Amino acid sequence: MLIFPVRHHSPAAALHLDRLIRDVQPKAILIEGPEDANSLIPLLVDPLTVPPVAIYAFERERSGDGAHSRSIFYPFCAYSPEFVALRTGAEIGARIAFCDVPTWASLLESEHSGRAPDPADDAYGRFAGRLAEVAGFSSFDTFWEAAIEQVCAQAPVDEYIAALADFGAKARDVASMHRAA
């Protein structure tokens, strides 16, 4: 089993993922996306489907105080690693499937979005902001563009995976330290 780390809408991740899928020729590829949208995969990989596209789910509820709705969408652009995994996987004949929680679970989560924020999310935000500051960048996105998108796009796939695994481990360490405090 091989797990490939991505950042959504990362051209570097999409480039490396395409190369890796073509080199490894996996029999199956699991992609972050709602498992109840697997029936939409043939439409997403169809050559007539031109990104940007999205999977959109909504729930409309009628109650005594009127109607309200919740919605969620999963966007794909040409350089989304998830979209590249779908298309490249289909090209090589791999079995492709989404493997994340179903849309109903995400919609339920969005209903409870008024809950207290997760301290780990706040710790990661501070970590990302401090990392950017120490590295001399004005924002995490600027840091990511310079340190990952520009540098790692030129690196071999295994170096890219190692760099993202190292970054992820450090981010999880920061979150764990915050939870322990």
Short mmCIF file of C-alpha atoms in Angstrom, two decimals:
data_model
loop_
_atom_site.label_atom_id
_atom_site.label_comp_id
_atom_site.label_asym_id
_atom_site.label_seq_id
_atom_site.Cartn_x
_atom_site.Cartn_y
_atom_site.Cartn_z
CA MET A 1 0.00 0.00 0.00
CA LEU A 2 1.20 3.49 -0.84
CA ILE A 3 -0.28 6.65 0.67
CA PHE A 4 0.36 9.83 -1.28
CA PRO A 5 0.09 13.13 0.64
CA VAL A 6 -1.62 16.02 -1.12
CA ARG A 7 -2.68 19.57 -0.57
CA HIS A 8 -5.94 20.30 -2.34
CA HIS A 9 -5.48 22.19 -5.61
CA SER A 10 -1.69 21.77 -5.52
CA PRO A 11 -0.14 21.69 -8.99
CA ALA A 12 3.04 20.07 -7.57
CA ALA A 13 1.02 17.31 -5.89
CA ALA A 14 -0.98 16.73 -9.07
CA LEU A 15 2.20 16.54 -11.18
CA HIS A 16 3.87 14.04 -8.85
CA LEU A 17 0.73 11.99 -8.41
CA ASP A 18 0.29 11.66 -12.16
CA ARG A 19 3.92 10.51 -12.49
CA LEU A 20 3.59 8.07 -9.60
CA ILE A 21 0.38 6.48 -10.88
CA ARG A 22 1.89 6.04 -14.34
CA ASP A 23 5.11 4.55 -12.89
CA VAL A 24 3.54 2.25 -10.29
CA GLN A 25 0.43 1.26 -12.30
CA PRO A 26 -1.67 0.47 -9.20
CA LYS A 27 -4.63 -1.86 -9.50
CA ALA A 28 -6.74 0.37 -7.22
CA ILE A 29 -6.70 4.03 -6.19
CA LEU A 30 -8.65 5.41 -3.24
CA ILE A 31 -9.29 9.14 -3.37
CA GLU A 32 -10.45 11.56 -0.70
CA GLY A 33 -14.04 12.24 -1.60
CA PRO A 34 -17.54 11.23 -0.47
CA GLU A 35 -17.97 7.47 -0.81
CA ASP A 36 -21.59 7.89 -1.80
CA ALA A 37 -20.45 9.80 -4.92
CA ASN A 38 -18.68 6.80 -6.46
CA SER A 39 -21.47 6.54 -9.04
CA LEU A 40 -20.38 9.98 -10.33
CA ILE A 41 -16.81 8.87 -11.12
CA PRO A 42 -17.64 7.85 -14.72
CA LEU A 43 -18.93 11.38 -15.33
CA LEU A 44 -15.82 12.96 -13.78
CA VAL A 45 -13.42 10.88 -15.89
CA ASP A 46 -15.42 11.33 -19.09
CA PRO A 47 -13.32 13.28 -21.63
CA LEU A 48 -16.28 15.60 -22.20
CA THR A 49 -16.11 16.73 -18.57
CA VAL A 50 -13.95 19.83 -18.49
CA PRO A 51 -12.91 21.23 -15.11
CA PRO A 52 -13.64 23.20 -13.06
CA VAL A 53 -16.40 20.90 -11.84
CA ALA A 54 -17.75 19.97 -8.43
CA ILE A 55 -19.76 17.38 -6.61
CA TYR A 56 -22.57 19.24 -4.87
CA ALA A 57 -24.80 17.83 -2.15
CA PHE A 58 -27.59 19.57 -0.30
CA GLU A 59 -30.31 18.87 2.17
CA ARG A 60 -33.49 20.85 2.39
CA GLU A 61 -35.45 20.50 5.57
CA ARG A 62 -38.90 21.80 6.37
CA SER A 63 -39.70 22.46 9.99
CA GLY A 64 -42.26 24.35 12.02
CA ASP A 65 -40.23 27.55 11.69
CA GLY A 66 -39.87 27.36 7.90
CA ALA A 67 -37.47 25.70 5.51
CA HIS A 68 -33.71 25.74 5.73
CA SER A 69 -30.99 23.97 3.82
CA ARG A 70 -27.39 22.90 4.15
CA SER A 71 -25.01 22.19 1.32
CA ILE A 72 -21.47 21.07 0.69
CA PHE A 73 -19.39 20.85 -2.44
CA TYR A 74 -16.19 19.11 -3.47
CA PRO A 75 -14.48 21.19 -6.15
CA PHE A 76 -12.10 19.85 -8.80
CA CYS A 77 -9.91 21.83 -11.13
CA ALA A 78 -7.49 20.47 -13.75
CA TYR A 79 -4.61 20.55 -11.24
CA SER A 80 -6.49 19.09 -8.29
CA PRO A 81 -4.61 15.97 -7.16
CA GLU A 82 -7.95 14.23 -6.62
CA PHE A 83 -9.04 14.99 -10.19
CA VAL A 84 -5.67 13.90 -11.58
CA ALA A 85 -5.91 10.64 -9.60
CA LEU A 86 -9.36 10.01 -11.08
CA ARG A 87 -8.34 10.74 -14.65
CA THR A 88 -4.93 9.04 -14.59
CA GLY A 89 -6.32 6.07 -12.69
CA ALA A 90 -9.03 5.64 -15.31
CA GLU A 91 -6.45 5.92 -18.11
CA ILE A 92 -4.36 3.06 -16.72
CA GLY A 93 -7.41 0.92 -15.93
CA ALA A 94 -7.14 1.06 -12.13
CA ARG A 95 -10.20 0.58 -9.95
CA ILE A 96 -10.90 4.06 -8.58
CA ALA A 97 -13.17 4.96 -5.69
CA PHE A 98 -13.80 7.70 -3.19
CA CYS A 99 -13.05 6.67 0.40
CA ASP A 100 -14.17 9.50 2.67
CA VAL A 101 -17.31 9.92 4.76
CA PRO A 102 -20.55 10.10 2.79
CA THR A 103 -22.11 13.45 1.98
CA TRP A 104 -24.85 12.99 4.57
CA ALA A 105 -22.19 12.84 7.31
CA SER A 106 -20.56 16.02 6.04
CA LEU A 107 -23.95 17.72 5.88
CA LEU A 108 -24.67 16.62 9.43
CA GLU A 109 -21.28 18.03 10.51
CA SER A 110 -22.10 21.35 8.82
CA GLU A 111 -25.33 21.48 10.86
CA HIS A 112 -23.23 21.41 14.03
CA SER A 113 -20.70 23.97 12.83
CA GLY A 114 -21.65 26.31 15.68
CA ARG A 115 -19.70 24.13 18.12
CA ALA A 116 -16.53 25.26 19.86
CA PRO A 117 -13.46 25.21 17.59
CA ASP A 118 -11.10 22.26 17.82
CA PRO A 119 -7.90 23.38 19.63
CA ALA A 120 -5.85 21.28 17.20
CA ASP A 121 -7.09 23.44 14.29
CA ASP A 122 -6.04 26.57 16.16
CA ALA A 123 -2.65 25.00 16.98
CA TYR A 124 -2.10 24.18 13.32
CA GLY A 125 -3.00 27.74 12.32
CA ARG A 126 -0.48 29.13 14.78
CA PHE A 127 2.10 26.58 13.61
CA ALA A 128 1.53 27.51 9.95
CA GLY A 129 1.64 31.24 10.68
CA ARG A 130 4.79 30.96 12.79
CA LEU A 131 6.45 28.73 10.19
CA ALA A 132 5.78 31.30 7.49
CA GLU A 133 7.04 34.13 9.73
CA VAL A 134 10.27 32.33 10.70
CA ALA A 135 10.90 31.43 7.06
CA GLY A 136 10.48 35.09 6.10
CA PHE A 137 7.10 34.89 4.37
CA SER A 138 4.02 37.02 4.91
CA SER A 139 1.58 34.08 4.90
CA PHE A 140 1.46 30.31 4.96
CA ASP A 141 0.20 30.22 1.37
CA THR A 142 3.22 32.27 0.25
CA PHE A 143 5.51 29.93 2.18
CA TRP A 144 3.84 26.86 0.65
CA GLU A 145 4.17 28.25 -2.86
CA ALA A 146 7.89 28.95 -2.43
CA ALA A 147 8.88 25.91 -0.33
CA ILE A 148 6.68 23.21 -1.82
CA GLU A 149 5.12 24.20 -5.14
CA GLN A 150 8.25 25.77 -6.62
CA VAL A 151 10.98 23.63 -5.04
CA CYS A 152 9.36 20.24 -4.71
CA ALA A 153 7.76 20.28 -8.16
CA GLN A 154 11.25 19.80 -9.60
CA ALA A 155 12.26 17.07 -7.11
CA PRO A 156 11.86 13.36 -7.69
CA VAL A 157 8.56 11.88 -6.47
CA ASP A 158 10.15 10.15 -3.46
CA GLU A 159 11.69 13.44 -2.26
CA TYR A 160 8.31 15.16 -2.63
CA ILE A 161 6.61 12.43 -0.57
CA ALA A 162 9.35 12.63 2.08
CA ALA A 163 9.07 16.44 2.30
CA LEU A 164 5.30 16.31 2.77
CA ALA A 165 5.52 13.43 5.24
CA ASP A 166 8.06 15.43 7.27
CA PHE A 167 5.86 18.53 7.17
CA GLY A 168 2.79 16.51 8.20
CA ALA A 169 4.65 14.87 11.10
CA LYS A 170 5.77 18.26 12.40
CA ALA A 171 2.27 19.68 12.11
CA ARG A 172 0.84 16.69 14.03
CA ASP A 173 3.54 17.08 16.70
CA VAL A 174 2.52 20.71 17.22
CA ALA A 175 -1.16 19.71 17.49
CA SER A 176 -0.31 16.93 19.96
CA MET A 177 1.75 19.28 22.13
CA HIS A 178 -1.17 21.72 22.19
CA ARG A 179 -3.65 18.99 23.22
CA ALA A 180 -1.31 17.83 25.98
CA ALA A 181 -0.93 21.37 27.38
#
